[in-house]
Amino acid sequence: MAKPKLLVSLLLIVITAIGFGNAAWLSVKAELAQVLIKRAWTETLQTGDQVRPWQWADTWPVGRMVHPNSNTDLYILEGAQGNALAFGPGRHANAGELGSESSVIGGHKDTHFAFLEKVNVGDALQLQTLDGVWHPYRISAKRIVDIQDQDLHVQLNQKRLYLVTCYPFHTISQNNHVRLVVELEPS
């Protein structure tokens, strides 16, 4: 009778070790991705070329964003689809170029854009563009939008920056259609 209990105990230990190992591996991959994205951004600024963080990447860094109040420093990737958003906030391709036109950047509420929960109107944010220039912005509005009932109200003919993430924070929902939109104006 002791052997089945021992086997079950060993099996549970192995399953637990595999689970923790997988979680640790995901964490290591996420940290490595940030190192590679930072390196690609540095090379992009030096060469002016689009540099992919790894050979098979289908995205590349197009900007950098710093929110001093929350000590947030993020690299913005091209594209706001899932493959880019897994590694950082992404610039919506249909919006304008960063720093010169209205731009929309999307990010996950539980990772890169978690800091948006605590930002305030008036907060400063710096945006570095492909030419290496830093552009100062201030948060001018925060609003909640149900995208089933209304659009995001992005003004494309003005120099604005829009940060968009799912809302509310700290909830799990597969069909979430509510967004937090943080609007920034040049300062």
Tab-separated table of C-alpha atoms in Angstrom:
chain	number	residue	atom	x	y	z
A	1	MET	CA	0.000	0.000	0.000
A	2	ALA	CA	2.945	2.339	0.577
A	3	LYS	CA	4.150	2.015	-3.037
A	4	PRO	CA	1.019	3.571	-4.639
A	5	LYS	CA	1.165	6.497	-2.181
A	6	LEU	CA	4.854	6.958	-2.925
A	7	LEU	CA	4.224	6.855	-6.676
A	8	VAL	CA	1.384	9.365	-6.397
A	9	SER	CA	3.578	11.636	-4.247
A	10	LEU	CA	6.453	11.409	-6.731
A	11	LEU	CA	4.090	12.060	-9.630
A	12	LEU	CA	2.709	15.168	-7.897
A	13	ILE	CA	6.252	16.405	-7.211
A	14	VAL	CA	7.207	15.926	-10.866
A	15	ILE	CA	4.062	17.695	-12.109
A	16	THR	CA	4.679	20.585	-9.703
A	17	ALA	CA	8.325	20.850	-10.781
A	18	ILE	CA	7.301	20.926	-14.447
A	19	GLY	CA	4.723	23.638	-13.733
A	20	PHE	CA	7.235	25.811	-11.883
A	21	GLY	CA	9.831	25.118	-14.566
A	22	ASN	CA	7.481	26.257	-17.314
A	23	ALA	CA	6.635	29.421	-15.387
A	24	ALA	CA	10.322	30.144	-14.826
A	25	TRP	CA	11.058	29.537	-18.525
A	26	LEU	CA	8.336	32.018	-19.565
A	27	SER	CA	9.792	34.605	-17.215
A	28	VAL	CA	13.303	34.071	-18.593
A	29	LYS	CA	12.021	34.360	-22.180
A	30	ALA	CA	10.175	37.598	-21.345
A	31	GLU	CA	13.299	39.138	-19.786
A	32	LEU	CA	15.480	38.018	-22.687
A	33	ALA	CA	12.995	39.505	-25.172
A	34	GLN	CA	13.254	42.898	-23.438
A	35	VAL	CA	17.061	42.786	-23.646
A	36	LEU	CA	16.874	41.942	-27.359
A	37	ILE	CA	14.272	44.669	-28.022
A	38	LYS	CA	16.443	47.244	-26.237
A	39	ARG	CA	19.443	46.181	-28.324
A	40	ALA	CA	17.374	46.404	-31.529
A	41	TRP	CA	16.199	49.905	-30.556
A	42	THR	CA	19.771	51.064	-29.921
A	43	GLU	CA	20.858	49.690	-33.300
A	44	THR	CA	17.831	51.292	-34.982
A	45	LEU	CA	18.809	54.698	-33.587
A	46	GLN	CA	22.420	54.226	-34.730
A	47	THR	CA	21.714	52.950	-38.245
A	48	GLY	CA	18.269	54.304	-39.113
A	49	ASP	CA	17.248	50.812	-40.239
A	50	GLN	CA	14.343	48.746	-38.939
A	51	VAL	CA	16.085	46.195	-36.736
A	52	ARG	CA	14.195	43.106	-35.634
A	53	PRO	CA	14.949	41.998	-32.063
A	54	TRP	CA	15.465	38.403	-33.226
A	55	GLN	CA	15.720	36.945	-36.700
A	56	TRP	CA	12.191	35.494	-36.922
A	57	ALA	CA	10.426	38.428	-35.227
A	58	ASP	CA	7.509	39.912	-37.160
A	59	THR	CA	7.766	43.216	-35.308
A	60	TRP	CA	10.478	45.759	-34.488
A	61	PRO	CA	10.864	48.720	-32.134
A	62	VAL	CA	9.543	52.046	-33.457
A	63	GLY	CA	9.745	54.161	-30.309
A	64	ARG	CA	10.403	54.402	-26.615
A	65	MET	CA	8.104	55.772	-23.945
A	66	VAL	CA	8.999	56.918	-20.426
A	67	HIS	CA	6.504	57.800	-17.688
A	68	PRO	CA	8.691	59.184	-14.860
A	69	ASN	CA	5.975	59.145	-12.154
A	70	SER	CA	5.679	55.356	-12.338
A	71	ASN	CA	9.300	54.670	-13.312
A	72	THR	CA	8.009	53.068	-16.530
A	73	ASP	CA	10.335	52.736	-19.519
A	74	LEU	CA	8.880	50.855	-22.502
A	75	TYR	CA	9.883	50.141	-26.081
A	76	ILE	CA	7.045	50.485	-28.572
A	77	LEU	CA	6.784	47.799	-31.217
A	78	GLU	CA	5.309	48.019	-34.705
A	79	GLY	CA	1.831	46.519	-34.872
A	80	ALA	CA	-0.857	46.138	-32.253
A	81	GLN	CA	-1.677	42.499	-32.895
A	82	GLY	CA	-1.131	39.720	-30.370
A	83	ASN	CA	2.330	38.668	-31.505
A	84	ALA	CA	3.749	42.165	-30.927
A	85	LEU	CA	1.712	42.850	-27.776
A	86	ALA	CA	3.147	39.745	-26.143
A	87	PHE	CA	6.490	41.567	-25.950
A	88	GLY	CA	5.499	45.207	-25.481
A	89	PRO	CA	3.047	47.930	-26.397
A	90	GLY	CA	2.359	48.188	-30.118
A	91	ARG	CA	1.708	51.067	-32.501
A	92	HIS	CA	-1.461	50.658	-34.500
A	93	ALA	CA	-0.346	50.605	-38.123
A	94	ASN	CA	-3.385	52.589	-39.337
A	95	ALA	CA	-2.614	55.502	-37.019
A	96	GLY	CA	0.012	58.187	-37.629
A	97	GLU	CA	3.743	58.159	-37.167
A	98	LEU	CA	4.914	58.564	-33.589
A	99	GLY	CA	5.703	62.130	-32.612
A	100	SER	CA	4.390	63.809	-35.755
A	101	GLU	CA	0.721	62.828	-36.068
A	102	SER	CA	-1.960	61.306	-33.879
A	103	SER	CA	-0.740	57.865	-32.880
A	104	VAL	CA	-2.472	55.010	-31.121
A	105	ILE	CA	-0.509	52.578	-28.974
A	106	GLY	CA	-2.133	49.486	-27.487
A	107	GLY	CA	-0.877	47.335	-24.646
A	108	HIS	CA	-1.960	44.661	-22.204
A	109	LYS	CA	-3.459	45.880	-18.927
A	110	ASP	CA	-1.748	43.177	-16.874
A	111	THR	CA	1.801	43.669	-18.196
A	112	HIS	CA	3.248	46.671	-20.025
A	113	PHE	CA	0.266	48.991	-19.636
A	114	ALA	CA	-0.500	48.132	-16.003
A	115	PHE	CA	0.963	51.528	-15.052
A	116	LEU	CA	-1.988	53.255	-16.783
A	117	GLU	CA	-4.222	52.327	-13.861
A	118	LYS	CA	-2.496	54.971	-11.724
A	119	VAL	CA	-1.690	57.740	-14.210
A	120	ASN	CA	-3.320	61.121	-13.705
A	121	VAL	CA	-4.344	63.981	-15.939
A	122	GLY	CA	-1.352	66.342	-16.033
A	123	ASP	CA	1.280	63.595	-15.763
A	124	ALA	CA	4.286	63.974	-18.060
A	125	LEU	CA	5.366	61.314	-20.530
A	126	GLN	CA	8.346	61.339	-22.883
A	127	LEU	CA	8.248	59.704	-26.318
A	128	GLN	CA	11.425	58.956	-28.267
A	129	THR	CA	10.978	58.554	-32.018
A	130	LEU	CA	13.037	56.847	-34.721
A	131	ASP	CA	15.143	59.977	-35.237
A	132	GLY	CA	16.255	59.825	-31.583
A	133	VAL	CA	14.332	62.978	-30.626
A	134	TRP	CA	12.432	63.001	-27.324
A	135	HIS	CA	8.928	64.522	-27.507
A	136	PRO	CA	7.302	65.725	-24.248
A	137	TYR	CA	3.613	64.958	-23.690
A	138	ARG	CA	1.104	65.548	-20.889
A	139	ILE	CA	-1.933	63.431	-20.123
A	140	SER	CA	-4.949	65.535	-21.036
A	141	ALA	CA	-7.755	62.998	-20.525
A	142	LYS	CA	-8.619	59.508	-19.314
A	143	ARG	CA	-11.847	57.915	-20.406
A	144	ILE	CA	-13.571	54.553	-20.433
A	145	VAL	CA	-15.031	53.452	-23.773
A	146	ASP	CA	-17.276	50.506	-24.551
A	147	ILE	CA	-16.139	49.714	-28.090
A	148	GLN	CA	-19.401	47.916	-28.835
A	149	ASP	CA	-21.333	51.167	-28.361
A	150	GLN	CA	-18.870	53.864	-29.448
A	151	ASP	CA	-15.524	54.430	-31.111
A	152	LEU	CA	-12.342	55.544	-29.378
A	153	HIS	CA	-12.730	59.200	-30.511
A	154	VAL	CA	-9.212	59.469	-31.878
A	155	GLN	CA	-8.564	62.840	-33.530
A	156	LEU	CA	-6.296	61.969	-36.449
A	157	ASN	CA	-5.636	65.524	-37.707
A	158	GLN	CA	-3.980	66.697	-34.502
A	159	LYS	CA	-0.688	65.795	-32.889
A	160	ARG	CA	-1.902	63.531	-30.086
A	161	LEU	CA	-0.885	60.271	-28.515
A	162	TYR	CA	-3.473	57.707	-27.409
A	163	LEU	CA	-2.644	54.822	-25.086
A	164	VAL	CA	-5.308	52.108	-25.095
A	165	THR	CA	-5.735	49.040	-22.905
A	166	CYS	CA	-8.514	46.756	-21.712
A	167	TYR	CA	-10.477	47.834	-18.657
A	168	PRO	CA	-11.126	47.279	-15.798
A	169	PHE	CA	-7.817	46.267	-14.316
A	170	HIS	CA	-7.534	43.145	-12.112
A	171	THR	CA	-10.326	41.231	-13.848
A	172	ILE	CA	-10.309	38.256	-16.149
A	173	SER	CA	-12.660	38.358	-19.092
A	174	GLN	CA	-12.400	36.740	-22.510
A	175	ASN	CA	-14.879	39.021	-24.239
A	176	ASN	CA	-13.908	42.334	-22.727
A	177	HIS	CA	-15.051	45.194	-24.941
A	178	VAL	CA	-14.329	48.025	-22.497
A	179	ARG	CA	-11.171	50.104	-22.973
A	180	LEU	CA	-9.280	52.714	-21.012
A	181	VAL	CA	-8.151	55.458	-23.374
A	182	VAL	CA	-5.428	57.796	-22.112
A	183	GLU	CA	-5.070	60.868	-24.318
A	184	LEU	CA	-1.856	62.901	-24.367
A	185	GLU	CA	-1.058	66.270	-25.932
A	186	PRO	CA	2.382	67.737	-26.661
A	187	SER	CA	3.645	69.867	-23.787
